[in-house]
Structures are given as C-alpha cells and as structure tokens.
Amino acid sequence: AQKITQTQPGMFVQEKEAVTLDCTYDTSDPSYGLFWYKQPSSGEMIFLIYQGSYDQQNATEGRYSLNFQKARKSANLVISASQLGDSAMYFCAMREASHSGGYQKVTFGTGTKLQVIP
Amino acid sequence: SAVISQKPSRDICQRGTSLTIQCQVDSQVTMMFWYRQQPGQSLTLIATANQGSEATYESGFVIDKFPISRPNLTFSTLTVSNMSPEDSSIYLCSVLTGITYNEQFFGPGTRLTVL
C-alpha cells in the first residue's frame, strides 16, 4: 500500500496566486516527519519545509507553509504568491522508523507537477 | 548541513556489466539512503545503508542486484549488477541528519544509461 499519496499529478496556478498541493500519508510510527521538496528540470532536490509529528504549530518557510492535519493524516503544501520560478515537480516525503527497527527511512510520494501561468 | 558528492556523474554501460557508484559526504552521518529515480518518476528507496550493519533493502530490491558497502560514516557505494536497459535511471545518494532527523540532503545523482 502506498504510504505517501499525492493525488494531483499536475496543477496550474496563475502567477501571484496561492496554490495548495495535497499530500496524505499512512504510518503507525508515532514519531514521524514530513518533508516537501521541489525538483526543477535541472534535477536537483531542493528542500522546502519540514513538519515533525509532535510539532504543535504548522511549519512555515517564507512563501511556503504546511497545513498539517494530524488526525486526517494530511500535510498539504501551500505556496503563496506563486512565481514563474515555482514551476517544477513537488514531492512530499515521510520519515518513519523502519519495521525492523533501529533506523529511519524516508519514502516519497509520486509528485505533483506545478506550472505557473503568467 | 551535509555536502554530498557522487561519482560518476553519468555513465553509459553495456548490458550484463556492473557499475559501482560512490557517495562521499563531507561530515559523519549515520543514516544514508540510496534512491532510484526513473525518467519522469518519483524517488524510489532502494536501501538504507547504515554504518556497522548490513544494508536493509526495500521490497523489490535485492542484495545480489544492488550490493551496498558502508565502510565508514562518510562513504558508501552502490553497485548495479548485471545491468539491463531497465536499470537506466538516476541513482541518488542521500543522508538524514539533525537532532530530530529533520534534515535530508541529496547528492547530485548518477545518470546511468544501459544499452
């Protein structure tokens, strides 16, 4: 079963508008973390934001905020005031303990391709 | 933070051969991962390579095909064995750091093409 689900293969947003990218997750580990990454066409992985399962407040980093709804197991990324340079693939990822224990692992969702329209 | 380098950056190989990818980190880290990213796809975790223990492979990946070494806290290798065109992909090394494991860094990737 997919542990990280991104249901939007592609999204369009008008420049200067806000956009929400969806991410839901499934884990039995009470201590986990959620990452969002941006991958432009150049291929590099750019860290955007992180939310720990015990964090009381939603994470924010500049124009990026994470709408963390723990009971619903969702961790949506909100990008405010979209810019043309925001056009890229966006991946949600989850850190959790492995089933065999002793270490952590990070798995990725399928990604959302965001295109910002001038 | 951690800066990761990978060698080679790209290679073109013949089917049936093997390629070893090196990953070097500029600081000591416990948790290191190897991912594969096929064209237009997401990152798929191959295995976790923790120093002092054998690598732990994800479903669909086996040690005979993807042997991993982790001799110390700054270095790891991934070998892609008996390659076929289906192994053509980008292979990424990554590390997880931070007191609460809240920082993940990636290498630039190795682009592999198998003919």
PDB file of C-alpha atoms in Angstrom, chain B residues 6-99:
ATOM      1  CA  GLN B   6      28.795  11.191  -6.227  1.00  0.00           C
ATOM      2  CA  LYS B   7      30.982   9.501  -8.793  1.00  0.00           C
ATOM      3  CA  PRO B   8      30.495   9.029 -11.653  1.00  0.00           C
ATOM      4  CA  SER B   9      28.041  11.774 -12.541  1.00  0.00           C
ATOM      5  CA  ARG B  10      26.933   9.779 -15.548  1.00  0.00           C
ATOM      6  CA  ASP B  11      27.827   6.638 -17.424  1.00  0.00           C
ATOM      7  CA  ILE B  12      26.760   4.591 -20.401  1.00  0.00           C
ATOM      8  CA  CYS B  13      27.145   0.857 -19.883  1.00  0.00           C
ATOM      9  CA  GLN B  14      26.585  -2.338 -21.789  1.00  0.00           C
ATOM     10  CA  ARG B  15      24.005  -4.826 -20.609  1.00  0.00           C
ATOM     11  CA  GLY B  16      25.368  -7.586 -18.426  1.00  0.00           C
ATOM     12  CA  THR B  17      28.070  -5.429 -16.896  1.00  0.00           C
ATOM     13  CA  SER B  18      28.211  -3.842 -13.439  1.00  0.00           C
ATOM     14  CA  LEU B  19      28.744  -0.270 -12.267  1.00  0.00           C
ATOM     15  CA  THR B  20      29.765   0.917  -8.827  1.00  0.00           C
ATOM     16  CA  ILE B  21      28.595   4.358  -7.721  1.00  0.00           C
ATOM     17  CA  GLN B  22      30.445   6.151  -4.974  1.00  0.00           C
ATOM     18  CA  CYS B  23      28.937   8.543  -2.458  1.00  0.00           C
ATOM     19  CA  GLN B  24      31.115  10.796  -0.311  1.00  0.00           C
ATOM     20  CA  VAL B  25      29.771  13.018   2.481  1.00  0.00           C
ATOM     21  CA  ASP B  26      31.702  15.914   3.993  1.00  0.00           C
ATOM     22  CA  SER B  27      30.645  15.014   7.532  1.00  0.00           C
ATOM     23  CA  GLN B  28      29.962  11.886   9.542  1.00  0.00           C
ATOM     24  CA  VAL B  29      26.396  10.686   9.230  1.00  0.00           C
ATOM     25  CA  THR B  30      24.679   7.575  10.479  1.00  0.00           C
ATOM     26  CA  MET B  31      21.767   7.282   8.108  1.00  0.00           C
ATOM     27  CA  MET B  32      22.397   7.061   4.417  1.00  0.00           C
ATOM     28  CA  PHE B  33      19.999   6.065   1.674  1.00  0.00           C
ATOM     29  CA  TRP B  34      20.178   5.067  -1.943  1.00  0.00           C
ATOM     30  CA  TYR B  35      17.314   6.034  -4.243  1.00  0.00           C
ATOM     31  CA  ARG B  36      16.476   5.427  -7.865  1.00  0.00           C
ATOM     32  CA  GLN B  37      14.606   7.928  -9.979  1.00  0.00           C
ATOM     33  CA  GLN B  38      13.471   6.681 -13.354  1.00  0.00           C
ATOM     34  CA  PRO B  39      12.643   9.235 -16.043  1.00  0.00           C
ATOM     35  CA  GLY B  40       9.581  11.261 -15.132  1.00  0.00           C
ATOM     36  CA  GLN B  41       9.055   9.314 -11.918  1.00  0.00           C
ATOM     37  CA  SER B  42       9.429   9.879  -8.218  1.00  0.00           C
ATOM     38  CA  LEU B  43      12.245   8.700  -5.995  1.00  0.00           C
ATOM     39  CA  THR B  44      12.124   5.039  -5.032  1.00  0.00           C
ATOM     40  CA  LEU B  45      14.064   3.947  -1.981  1.00  0.00           C
ATOM     41  CA  ILE B  46      16.421   1.095  -2.810  1.00  0.00           C
ATOM     42  CA  ALA B  47      18.007   0.557   0.576  1.00  0.00           C
ATOM     43  CA  THR B  48      19.184   2.102   3.792  1.00  0.00           C
ATOM     44  CA  ALA B  49      22.916   1.840   4.344  1.00  0.00           C
ATOM     45  CA  ASN B  50      23.828   2.315   7.979  1.00  0.00           C
ATOM     46  CA  GLN B  51      27.409   2.032   9.090  1.00  0.00           C
ATOM     47  CA  GLY B  52      28.159  -1.035  11.140  1.00  0.00           C
ATOM     48  CA  SER B  53      25.279  -3.089   9.854  1.00  0.00           C
ATOM     49  CA  GLU B  54      24.178  -4.651   6.626  1.00  0.00           C
ATOM     50  CA  ALA B  55      22.080  -2.584   4.289  1.00  0.00           C
ATOM     51  CA  THR B  56      18.337  -3.004   4.546  1.00  0.00           C
ATOM     52  CA  TYR B  57      16.614  -3.361   1.199  1.00  0.00           C
ATOM     53  CA  GLU B  58      13.135  -2.276   0.262  1.00  0.00           C
ATOM     54  CA  SER B  59      10.655  -4.568  -1.389  1.00  0.00           C
ATOM     55  CA  GLY B  60      11.642  -5.274  -4.968  1.00  0.00           C
ATOM     56  CA  PHE B  61      15.364  -4.725  -4.426  1.00  0.00           C
ATOM     57  CA  VAL B  62      17.819  -7.479  -3.550  1.00  0.00           C
ATOM     58  CA  ILE B  63      21.401  -7.542  -2.402  1.00  0.00           C
ATOM     59  CA  ASP B  64      22.613  -9.651  -5.329  1.00  0.00           C
ATOM     60  CA  LYS B  65      21.447  -6.999  -7.765  1.00  0.00           C
ATOM     61  CA  PHE B  66      22.315  -3.900  -5.705  1.00  0.00           C
ATOM     62  CA  PRO B  67      25.139  -4.718  -3.280  1.00  0.00           C
ATOM     63  CA  ILE B  68      25.946  -1.831  -0.956  1.00  0.00           C
ATOM     64  CA  SER B  69      29.000  -1.131   1.124  1.00  0.00           C
ATOM     65  CA  ARG B  70      29.242   1.321   4.029  1.00  0.00           C
ATOM     66  CA  PRO B  71      32.776   1.110   5.359  1.00  0.00           C
ATOM     67  CA  ASN B  72      32.615   4.298   7.435  1.00  0.00           C
ATOM     68  CA  LEU B  73      30.402   7.233   8.360  1.00  0.00           C
ATOM     69  CA  THR B  74      31.316   9.361   5.342  1.00  0.00           C
ATOM     70  CA  PHE B  75      31.319   6.929   2.428  1.00  0.00           C
ATOM     71  CA  SER B  76      29.151   4.360   0.692  1.00  0.00           C
ATOM     72  CA  THR B  77      28.987   2.539  -2.613  1.00  0.00           C
ATOM     73  CA  LEU B  78      26.091   1.106  -4.581  1.00  0.00           C
ATOM     74  CA  THR B  79      26.760  -1.448  -7.286  1.00  0.00           C
ATOM     75  CA  VAL B  80      24.255  -2.083 -10.030  1.00  0.00           C
ATOM     76  CA  SER B  81      24.994  -5.641 -11.131  1.00  0.00           C
ATOM     77  CA  ASN B  82      24.277  -7.500 -14.347  1.00  0.00           C
ATOM     78  CA  MET B  83      22.671  -4.413 -15.804  1.00  0.00           C
ATOM     79  CA  SER B  84      19.778  -4.353 -18.233  1.00  0.00           C
ATOM     80  CA  PRO B  85      18.187  -1.393 -20.026  1.00  0.00           C
ATOM     81  CA  GLU B  86      15.527  -1.321 -17.282  1.00  0.00           C
ATOM     82  CA  ASP B  87      18.243  -0.190 -14.862  1.00  0.00           C
ATOM     83  CA  SER B  88      18.658   3.046 -16.795  1.00  0.00           C
ATOM     84  CA  SER B  89      17.877   5.666 -14.201  1.00  0.00           C
ATOM     85  CA  ILE B  90      19.282   8.343 -11.946  1.00  0.00           C
ATOM     86  CA  TYR B  91      20.726   6.947  -8.726  1.00  0.00           C
ATOM     87  CA  LEU B  92      20.792   9.300  -5.757  1.00  0.00           C
ATOM     88  CA  CYS B  93      22.652   9.097  -2.500  1.00  0.00           C
ATOM     89  CA  SER B  94      21.034  10.844   0.456  1.00  0.00           C
ATOM     90  CA  VAL B  95      21.680  11.342   4.160  1.00  0.00           C
ATOM     91  CA  LEU B  96      19.395  12.085   7.076  1.00  0.00           C
ATOM     92  CA  THR B  97      20.707  14.298   9.847  1.00  0.00           C
ATOM     93  CA  GLY B  98      19.538  16.622  12.585  1.00  0.00           C
ATOM     94  CA  ILE B  99      18.676  16.003  16.212  1.00  0.00           C
TER      95      ILE B  99
END
